[in-house]
XYZ file of C-alpha atoms in Angstrom:
461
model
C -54.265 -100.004 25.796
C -53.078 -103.323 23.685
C -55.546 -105.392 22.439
C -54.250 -108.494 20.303
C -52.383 -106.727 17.224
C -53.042 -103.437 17.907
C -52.901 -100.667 20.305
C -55.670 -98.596 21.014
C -54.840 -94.913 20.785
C -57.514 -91.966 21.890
C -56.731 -88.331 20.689
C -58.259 -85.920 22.768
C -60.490 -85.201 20.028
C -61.746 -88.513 20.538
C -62.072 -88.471 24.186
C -63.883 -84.972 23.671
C -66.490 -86.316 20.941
C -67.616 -89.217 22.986
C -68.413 -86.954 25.548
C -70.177 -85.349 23.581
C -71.803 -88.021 22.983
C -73.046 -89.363 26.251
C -74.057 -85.534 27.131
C -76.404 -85.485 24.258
C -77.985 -89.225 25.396
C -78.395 -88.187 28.976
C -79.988 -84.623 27.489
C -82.441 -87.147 25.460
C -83.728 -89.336 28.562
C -84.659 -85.900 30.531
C -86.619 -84.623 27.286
C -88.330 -88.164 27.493
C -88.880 -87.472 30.923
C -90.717 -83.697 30.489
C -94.016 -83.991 28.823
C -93.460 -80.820 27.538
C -90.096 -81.007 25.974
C -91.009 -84.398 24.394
C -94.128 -82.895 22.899
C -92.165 -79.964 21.134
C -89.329 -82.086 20.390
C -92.162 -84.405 19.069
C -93.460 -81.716 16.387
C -89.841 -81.220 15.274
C -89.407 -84.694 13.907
C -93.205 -85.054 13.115
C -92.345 -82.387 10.159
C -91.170 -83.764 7.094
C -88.030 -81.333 6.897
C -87.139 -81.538 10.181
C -87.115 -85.658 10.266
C -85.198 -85.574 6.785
C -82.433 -83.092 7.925
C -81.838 -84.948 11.135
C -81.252 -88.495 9.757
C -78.801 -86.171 7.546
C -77.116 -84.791 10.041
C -76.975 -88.307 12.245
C -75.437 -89.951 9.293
C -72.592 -87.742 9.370
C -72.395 -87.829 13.203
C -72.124 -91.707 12.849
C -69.205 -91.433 10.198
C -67.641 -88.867 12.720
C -67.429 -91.369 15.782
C -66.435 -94.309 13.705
C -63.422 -92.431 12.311
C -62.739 -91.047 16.053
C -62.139 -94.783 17.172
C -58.292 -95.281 16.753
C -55.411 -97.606 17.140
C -52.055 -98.264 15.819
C -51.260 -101.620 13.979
C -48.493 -103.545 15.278
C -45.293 -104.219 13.513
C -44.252 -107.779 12.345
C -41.196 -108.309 14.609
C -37.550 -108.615 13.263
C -34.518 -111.183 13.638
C -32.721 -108.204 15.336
C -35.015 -107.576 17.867
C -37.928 -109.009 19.665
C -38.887 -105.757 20.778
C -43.306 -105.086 20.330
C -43.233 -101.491 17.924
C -46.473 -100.172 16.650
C -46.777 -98.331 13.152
C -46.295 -94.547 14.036
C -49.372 -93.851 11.641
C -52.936 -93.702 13.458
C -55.628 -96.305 11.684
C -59.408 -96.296 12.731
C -62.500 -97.726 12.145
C -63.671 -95.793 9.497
C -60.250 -96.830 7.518
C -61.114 -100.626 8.113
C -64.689 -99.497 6.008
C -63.019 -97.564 3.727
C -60.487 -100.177 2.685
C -61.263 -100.590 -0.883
C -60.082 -96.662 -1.380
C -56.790 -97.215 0.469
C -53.365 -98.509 -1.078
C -55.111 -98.125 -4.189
C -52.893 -95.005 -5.415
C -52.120 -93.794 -8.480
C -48.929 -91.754 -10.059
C -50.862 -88.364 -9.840
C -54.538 -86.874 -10.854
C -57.583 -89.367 -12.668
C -60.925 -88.008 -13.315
C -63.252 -89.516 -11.741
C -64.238 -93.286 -12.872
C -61.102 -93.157 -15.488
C -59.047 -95.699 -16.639
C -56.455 -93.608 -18.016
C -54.492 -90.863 -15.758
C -55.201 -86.954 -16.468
C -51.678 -86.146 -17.310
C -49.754 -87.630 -20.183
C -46.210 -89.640 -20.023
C -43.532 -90.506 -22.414
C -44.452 -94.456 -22.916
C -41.913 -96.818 -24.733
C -44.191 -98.512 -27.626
C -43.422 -102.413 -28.583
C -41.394 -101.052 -31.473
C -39.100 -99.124 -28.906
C -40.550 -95.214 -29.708
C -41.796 -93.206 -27.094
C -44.520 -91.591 -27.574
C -46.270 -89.569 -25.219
C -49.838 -90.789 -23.823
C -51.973 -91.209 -21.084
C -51.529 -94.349 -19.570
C -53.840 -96.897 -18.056
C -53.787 -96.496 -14.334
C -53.105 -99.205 -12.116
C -55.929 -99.225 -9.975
C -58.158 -97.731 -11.713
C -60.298 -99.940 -13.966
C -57.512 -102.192 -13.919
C -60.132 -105.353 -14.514
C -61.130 -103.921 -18.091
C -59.159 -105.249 -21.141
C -60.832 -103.091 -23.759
C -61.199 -99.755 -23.554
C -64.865 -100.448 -25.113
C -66.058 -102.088 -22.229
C -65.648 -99.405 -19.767
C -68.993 -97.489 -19.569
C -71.265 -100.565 -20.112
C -69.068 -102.256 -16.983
C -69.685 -99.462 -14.908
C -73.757 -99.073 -15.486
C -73.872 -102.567 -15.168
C -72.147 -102.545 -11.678
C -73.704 -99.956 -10.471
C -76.933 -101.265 -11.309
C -75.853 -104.776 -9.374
C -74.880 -102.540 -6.077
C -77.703 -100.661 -6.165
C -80.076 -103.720 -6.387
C -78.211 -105.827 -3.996
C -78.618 -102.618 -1.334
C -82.090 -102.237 -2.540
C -83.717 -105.918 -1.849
C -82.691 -105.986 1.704
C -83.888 -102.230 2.509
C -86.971 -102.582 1.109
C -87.716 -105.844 2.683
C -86.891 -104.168 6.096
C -88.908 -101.324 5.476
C -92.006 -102.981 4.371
C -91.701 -105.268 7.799
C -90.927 -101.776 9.568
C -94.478 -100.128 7.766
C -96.526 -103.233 8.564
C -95.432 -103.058 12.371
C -95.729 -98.885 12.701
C -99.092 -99.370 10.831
C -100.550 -101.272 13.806
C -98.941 -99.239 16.825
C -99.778 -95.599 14.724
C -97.062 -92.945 14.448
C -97.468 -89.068 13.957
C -93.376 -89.247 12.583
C -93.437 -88.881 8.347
C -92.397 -92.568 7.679
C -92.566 -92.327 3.594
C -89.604 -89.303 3.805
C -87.785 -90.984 6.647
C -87.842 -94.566 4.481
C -86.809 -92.256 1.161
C -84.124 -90.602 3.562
C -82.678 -93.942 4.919
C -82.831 -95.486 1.812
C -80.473 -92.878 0.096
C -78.230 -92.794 2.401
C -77.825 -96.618 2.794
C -77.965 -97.204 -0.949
C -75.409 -93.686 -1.910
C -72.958 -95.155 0.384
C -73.278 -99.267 -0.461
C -72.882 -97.925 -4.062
C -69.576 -95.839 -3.467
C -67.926 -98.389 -1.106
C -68.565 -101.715 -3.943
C -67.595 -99.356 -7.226
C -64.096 -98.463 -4.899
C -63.324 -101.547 -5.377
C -63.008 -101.004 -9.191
C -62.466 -97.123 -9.738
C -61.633 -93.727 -8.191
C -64.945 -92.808 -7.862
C -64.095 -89.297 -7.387
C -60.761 -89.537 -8.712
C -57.257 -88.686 -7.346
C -55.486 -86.288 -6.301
C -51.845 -84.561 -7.242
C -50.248 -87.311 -5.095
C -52.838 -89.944 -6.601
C -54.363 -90.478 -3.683
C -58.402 -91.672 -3.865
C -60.448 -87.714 -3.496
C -63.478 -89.490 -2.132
C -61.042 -90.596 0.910
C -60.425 -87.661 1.736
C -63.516 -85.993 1.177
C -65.247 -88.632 3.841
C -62.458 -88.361 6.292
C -62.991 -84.633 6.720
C -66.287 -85.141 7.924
C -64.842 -85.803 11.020
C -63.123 -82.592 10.792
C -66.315 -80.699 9.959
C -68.361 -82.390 12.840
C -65.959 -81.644 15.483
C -64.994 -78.147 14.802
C -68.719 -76.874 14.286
C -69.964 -78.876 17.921
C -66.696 -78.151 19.811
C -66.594 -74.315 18.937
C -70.209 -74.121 19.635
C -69.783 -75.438 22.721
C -67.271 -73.206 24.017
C -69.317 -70.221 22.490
C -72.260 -71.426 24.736
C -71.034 -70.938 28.102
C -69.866 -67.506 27.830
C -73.112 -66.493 25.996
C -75.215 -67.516 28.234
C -73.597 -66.336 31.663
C -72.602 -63.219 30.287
C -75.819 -62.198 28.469
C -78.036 -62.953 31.123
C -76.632 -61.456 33.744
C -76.025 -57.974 31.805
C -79.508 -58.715 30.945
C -81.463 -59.378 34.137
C -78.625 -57.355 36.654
C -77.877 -54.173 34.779
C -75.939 -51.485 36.057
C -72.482 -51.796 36.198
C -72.345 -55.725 35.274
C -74.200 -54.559 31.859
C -71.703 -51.877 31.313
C -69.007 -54.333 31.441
C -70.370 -57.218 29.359
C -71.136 -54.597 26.933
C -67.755 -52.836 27.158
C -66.404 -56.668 26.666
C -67.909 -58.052 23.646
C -67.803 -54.272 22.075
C -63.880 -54.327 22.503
C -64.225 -57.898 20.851
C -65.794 -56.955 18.275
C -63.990 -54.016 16.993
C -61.053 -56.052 16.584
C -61.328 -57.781 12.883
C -61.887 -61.908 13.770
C -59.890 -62.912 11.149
C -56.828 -61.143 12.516
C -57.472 -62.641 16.155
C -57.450 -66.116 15.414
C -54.446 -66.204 13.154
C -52.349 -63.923 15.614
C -54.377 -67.080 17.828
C -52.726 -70.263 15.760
C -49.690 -68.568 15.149
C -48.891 -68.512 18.773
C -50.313 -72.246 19.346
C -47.765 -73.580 16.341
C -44.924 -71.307 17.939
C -45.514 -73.414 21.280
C -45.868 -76.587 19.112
C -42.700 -75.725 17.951
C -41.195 -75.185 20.821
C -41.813 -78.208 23.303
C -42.288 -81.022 20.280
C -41.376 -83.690 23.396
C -45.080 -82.802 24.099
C -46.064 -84.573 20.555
C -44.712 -88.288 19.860
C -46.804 -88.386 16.976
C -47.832 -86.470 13.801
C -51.187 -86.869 14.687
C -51.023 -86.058 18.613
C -49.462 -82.353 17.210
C -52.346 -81.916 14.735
C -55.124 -82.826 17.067
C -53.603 -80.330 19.391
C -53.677 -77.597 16.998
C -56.989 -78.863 15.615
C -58.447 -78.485 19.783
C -56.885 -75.246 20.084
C -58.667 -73.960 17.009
C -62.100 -75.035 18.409
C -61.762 -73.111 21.481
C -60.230 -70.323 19.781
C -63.266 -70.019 17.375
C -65.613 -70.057 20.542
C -63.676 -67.868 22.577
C -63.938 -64.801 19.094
C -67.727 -65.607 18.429
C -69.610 -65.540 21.749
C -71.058 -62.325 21.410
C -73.760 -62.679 19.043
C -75.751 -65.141 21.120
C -74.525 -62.743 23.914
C -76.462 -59.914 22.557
C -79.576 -62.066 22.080
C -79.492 -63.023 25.242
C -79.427 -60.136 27.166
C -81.879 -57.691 24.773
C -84.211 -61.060 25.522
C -83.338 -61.096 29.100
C -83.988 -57.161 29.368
C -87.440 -58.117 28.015
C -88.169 -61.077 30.218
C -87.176 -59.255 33.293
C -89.986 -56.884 32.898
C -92.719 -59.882 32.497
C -95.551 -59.631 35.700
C -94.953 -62.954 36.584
C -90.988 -61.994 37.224
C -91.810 -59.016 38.890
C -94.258 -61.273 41.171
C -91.622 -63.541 42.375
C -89.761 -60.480 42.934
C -92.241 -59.217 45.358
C -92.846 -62.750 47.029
C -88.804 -62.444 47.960
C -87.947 -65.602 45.388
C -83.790 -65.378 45.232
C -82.400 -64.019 41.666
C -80.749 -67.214 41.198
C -84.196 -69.314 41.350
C -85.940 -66.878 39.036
C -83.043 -66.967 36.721
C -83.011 -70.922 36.460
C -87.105 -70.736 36.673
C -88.550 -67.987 34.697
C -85.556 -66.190 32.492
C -83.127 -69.271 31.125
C -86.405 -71.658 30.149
C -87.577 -68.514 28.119
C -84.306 -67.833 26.488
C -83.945 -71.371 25.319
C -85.436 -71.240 21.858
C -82.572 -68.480 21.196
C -79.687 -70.660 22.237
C -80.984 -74.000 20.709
C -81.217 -71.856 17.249
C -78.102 -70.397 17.991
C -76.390 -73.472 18.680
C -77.384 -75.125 15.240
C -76.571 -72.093 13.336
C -73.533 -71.185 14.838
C -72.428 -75.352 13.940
C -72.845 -74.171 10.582
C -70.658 -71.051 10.563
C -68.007 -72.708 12.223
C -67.928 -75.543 9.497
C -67.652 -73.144 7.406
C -65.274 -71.072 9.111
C -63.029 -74.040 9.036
C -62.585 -73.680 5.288
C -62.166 -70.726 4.581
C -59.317 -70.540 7.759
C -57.875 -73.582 6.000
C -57.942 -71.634 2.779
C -55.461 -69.235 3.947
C -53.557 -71.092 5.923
C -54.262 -70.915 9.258
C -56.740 -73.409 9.759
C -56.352 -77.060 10.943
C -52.919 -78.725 10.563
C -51.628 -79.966 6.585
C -51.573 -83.168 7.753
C -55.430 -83.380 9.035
C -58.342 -84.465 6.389
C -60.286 -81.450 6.198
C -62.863 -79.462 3.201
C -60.687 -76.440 3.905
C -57.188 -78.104 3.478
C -59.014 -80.150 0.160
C -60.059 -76.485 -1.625
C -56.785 -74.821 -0.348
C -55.018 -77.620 -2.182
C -57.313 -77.525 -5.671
C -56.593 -73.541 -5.704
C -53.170 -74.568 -8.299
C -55.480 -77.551 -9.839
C -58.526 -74.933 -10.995
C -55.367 -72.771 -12.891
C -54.527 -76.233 -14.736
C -55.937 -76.551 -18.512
C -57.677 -78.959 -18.391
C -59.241 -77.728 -14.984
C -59.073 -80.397 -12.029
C -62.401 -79.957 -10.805
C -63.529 -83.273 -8.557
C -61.352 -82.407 -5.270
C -63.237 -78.848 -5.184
C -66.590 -80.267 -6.169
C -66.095 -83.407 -3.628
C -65.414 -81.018 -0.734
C -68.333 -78.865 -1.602
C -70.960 -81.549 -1.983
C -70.104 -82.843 1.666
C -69.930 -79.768 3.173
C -73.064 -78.115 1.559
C -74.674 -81.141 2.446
C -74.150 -81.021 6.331
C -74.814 -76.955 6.457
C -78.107 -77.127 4.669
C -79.154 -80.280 6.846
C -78.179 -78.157 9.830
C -79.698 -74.785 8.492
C -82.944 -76.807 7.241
C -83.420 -78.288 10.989
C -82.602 -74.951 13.204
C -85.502 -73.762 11.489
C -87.577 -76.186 12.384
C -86.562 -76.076 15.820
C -87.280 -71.881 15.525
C -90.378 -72.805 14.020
C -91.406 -74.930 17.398
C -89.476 -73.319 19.868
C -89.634 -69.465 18.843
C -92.835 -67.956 20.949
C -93.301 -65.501 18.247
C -93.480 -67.987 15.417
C -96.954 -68.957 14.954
C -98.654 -70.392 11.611
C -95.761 -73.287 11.177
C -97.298 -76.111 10.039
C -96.348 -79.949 10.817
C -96.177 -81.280 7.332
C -93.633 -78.199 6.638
């Protein structure tokens, strides 16, 4: 699709996430619709963690589909040909955000906020000696003339973003507190405002200091860390909800239905995940990749671009990690489903000649639904993880692809240096700790209101 200069270009990664999307909008109108669902959804968000984590989590979500909106720019035209040709690298929305970070690279590593670079050259002095230095970096603080000025400029800018983000927010707010105030809300306004607020104000204040330094510094090819540390949240996002996703459908069919038919469909599921899970994971989904990059390899017509072969790979690795971790949930399911089955009121429709397929959807799935909705959100934050530490050793998402894993596989040589380069390690762990504890913080919320057997959770928790 061409509109004006550019050509829109949708990876199947992108296709798959606004799906996603539009799955998890239509699943919101029919909780709106059940008085029941919307009143335990209702007790989630009415808790102060469980509110806090989610706008958390929703932040990242909204980086995530801003950075899976892509097109390619189009090329100025030549005297030799009038031909239209696109730039073979992919650009989204999230770049045109992020432009202050971008063609803003240095020679090789900066700490973060420096003016000089982190490894020293042989510079030519005005006398014609060469001496060996650190030199000023291009970007980089490039508006200070003295040396003396640099701390002072950067309190006093950051100071000027944060209270140009400030006076707006907390003009909106206060209209936002006097309106709530007269309709009455149960949902913890003060944490949601001190949420919203940090978010808004963290990110205004790293987006207008870009514009003068590396706020995180660069990397070994001097490119900006904090780049690359944001663009891999749309790495993180899709691998933990695509891999879930996959994991779900197995789990569910096959745990129930060992659970609730028994006999000789039990004794298979069981034989089934119990072969699975003898075999070491780690081994499975690198014998996994190795055979996806050997058919890469072998039918590259497949790939025009860089980025259609690492989106492939990167799809591949979703559904491999769903297809290896299904059986945990599995096993939930059906020692749960063994227990349900046995319930009077089962047994009743039973008797009253209700078909197993009704009192599966009516009576057995509805109470199994606490496990998979904690299951889902804890299993998003094994897979984010899994992502790294798959990266790590190489058989993770392509080199090419922003991603945590590929950022600490990369610093492994930098934490050996002396001085240590520390920031693309730290920058990678901040983001991802950040979007596993938001996700670990709200699954137990939603265990808190969904879980039968927890009792005593309180709504302020």
């Amino acid at each position: 699709m061409e509109v004006f200069d550019v050509r829109v270009h949708l990876l199947w990664s992108d296709i798959l996430i606004f799906i996603l999307v539009a799955s998890l909008l239509c699943f919101v109108a029919s909780v709106l619709k059940n008085p029941l669902a919307r009143g335990r959804w209702a007790k989630v968000f009415e808790s102060r963690i469980g509110a806090a984590s989610f706008m958390v989590i929703l932040f990242y979500v909204l980086i995530a589909l801003t950075d899976s909106l892509h097109f390619q720019k189009r090329l100025e035209a030549t005297a030799e040909s009038t031909d239209v040709h696109y730039a073979p690298e992919m650009t989204s929305v999230l770049d045109l955000i992020l432009a202050p970070m971008l063609d803003r690279d240095e020679k090789t590593y900066s700490a973060p906020f420096a003016i000089y670079s982190f490894a020293k050259e042989n510079i030519e002095s005005d006398d014609g000696t060469v001496v060996r230095e650190f030199p000023r970096l291009e970007h980089g603080g490039s508006h200070i003339t003295m040396e003396e000025q640099h701390v002072a400029d950067i309190v006093v800018k950051s100071l000027t973003a944060i209270g140009w983000t400030l006076v707006p927010i907390l003009i909106v707010l206060f209209i936002h507190h006097w309106y709530i105030r007269k309709e009455g809300s149960r949902l913890p306004w003060p944490v949601i405002y001190f949420t919203f607020s940090a978010i808004v104000v963290v990110s205004s204040w790293a987006l207008q200091m870009s514009q003068y330094y590396h706020v995180l510094g660069t990397d070994k090819v001097g490119q900006d860390v904090l780049y690359g540390a944001i663009k891999a949240i749309r790495t993180g996002v899709l691998i933990g909800t695509l891999a879930t996703l996959v994991t779900l459908p197995l789990a569910v069919l096959l745990g129930i239905s060992a659970g609730y038919f028994r006999g000789w469909v039990d004794d298979v599921v069981q034989y089934i995940y119990t072969t699975l899970n003898s075999i070491p994971g780690i081994l499975l989904i690198a014998a996994s990749v190795l055979l996806i990059n050997v058919y890469i390899e072998t039918n590259p017509e497949q790939f025009k671009l860089l980025s259609d072969r690492a989106d492939f790979r990167f799809i591949a690795l979703c559904f491999i990690l769903g297809m290896t971790s299904w059986t945990g949930l599995c096993r939930l399911l059906r020692a749960e489903t063994l227990k349900v089955s046995q319930l009077e009121y089962v047994q009743a429709a039973h008797a009253f000649g209700v078909s197993r397929w009704r009192v599966i959807m009516r009576h057995i799935l509805p109470n199994t639904t606490h496990i998979i909705l904690i299951a889902l959100v804890l299993d998003f934050s094994a897979f984010v993880l899994a992502e790294a530490v798959l990266s790590y050793i190489g058989v993770g998402v392509d080199s090419s692809m922003k991603s945590w894993g590929n950022m600490i596989n990369e610093a492994r040589s930098e934490l050996a240096r002396e001085p240590v380069v520390w920031w693309s390690v730290i920058a990678a762990f901040i983001l991802m700790f950040t979007l596993v504890l938001a996700a670990n913080l709200f699954s137990d919320r939603v265990r808190d209101v969904f879980d039968p057997r927890m009792s005593g959770s309180g709504d302020n928790s």
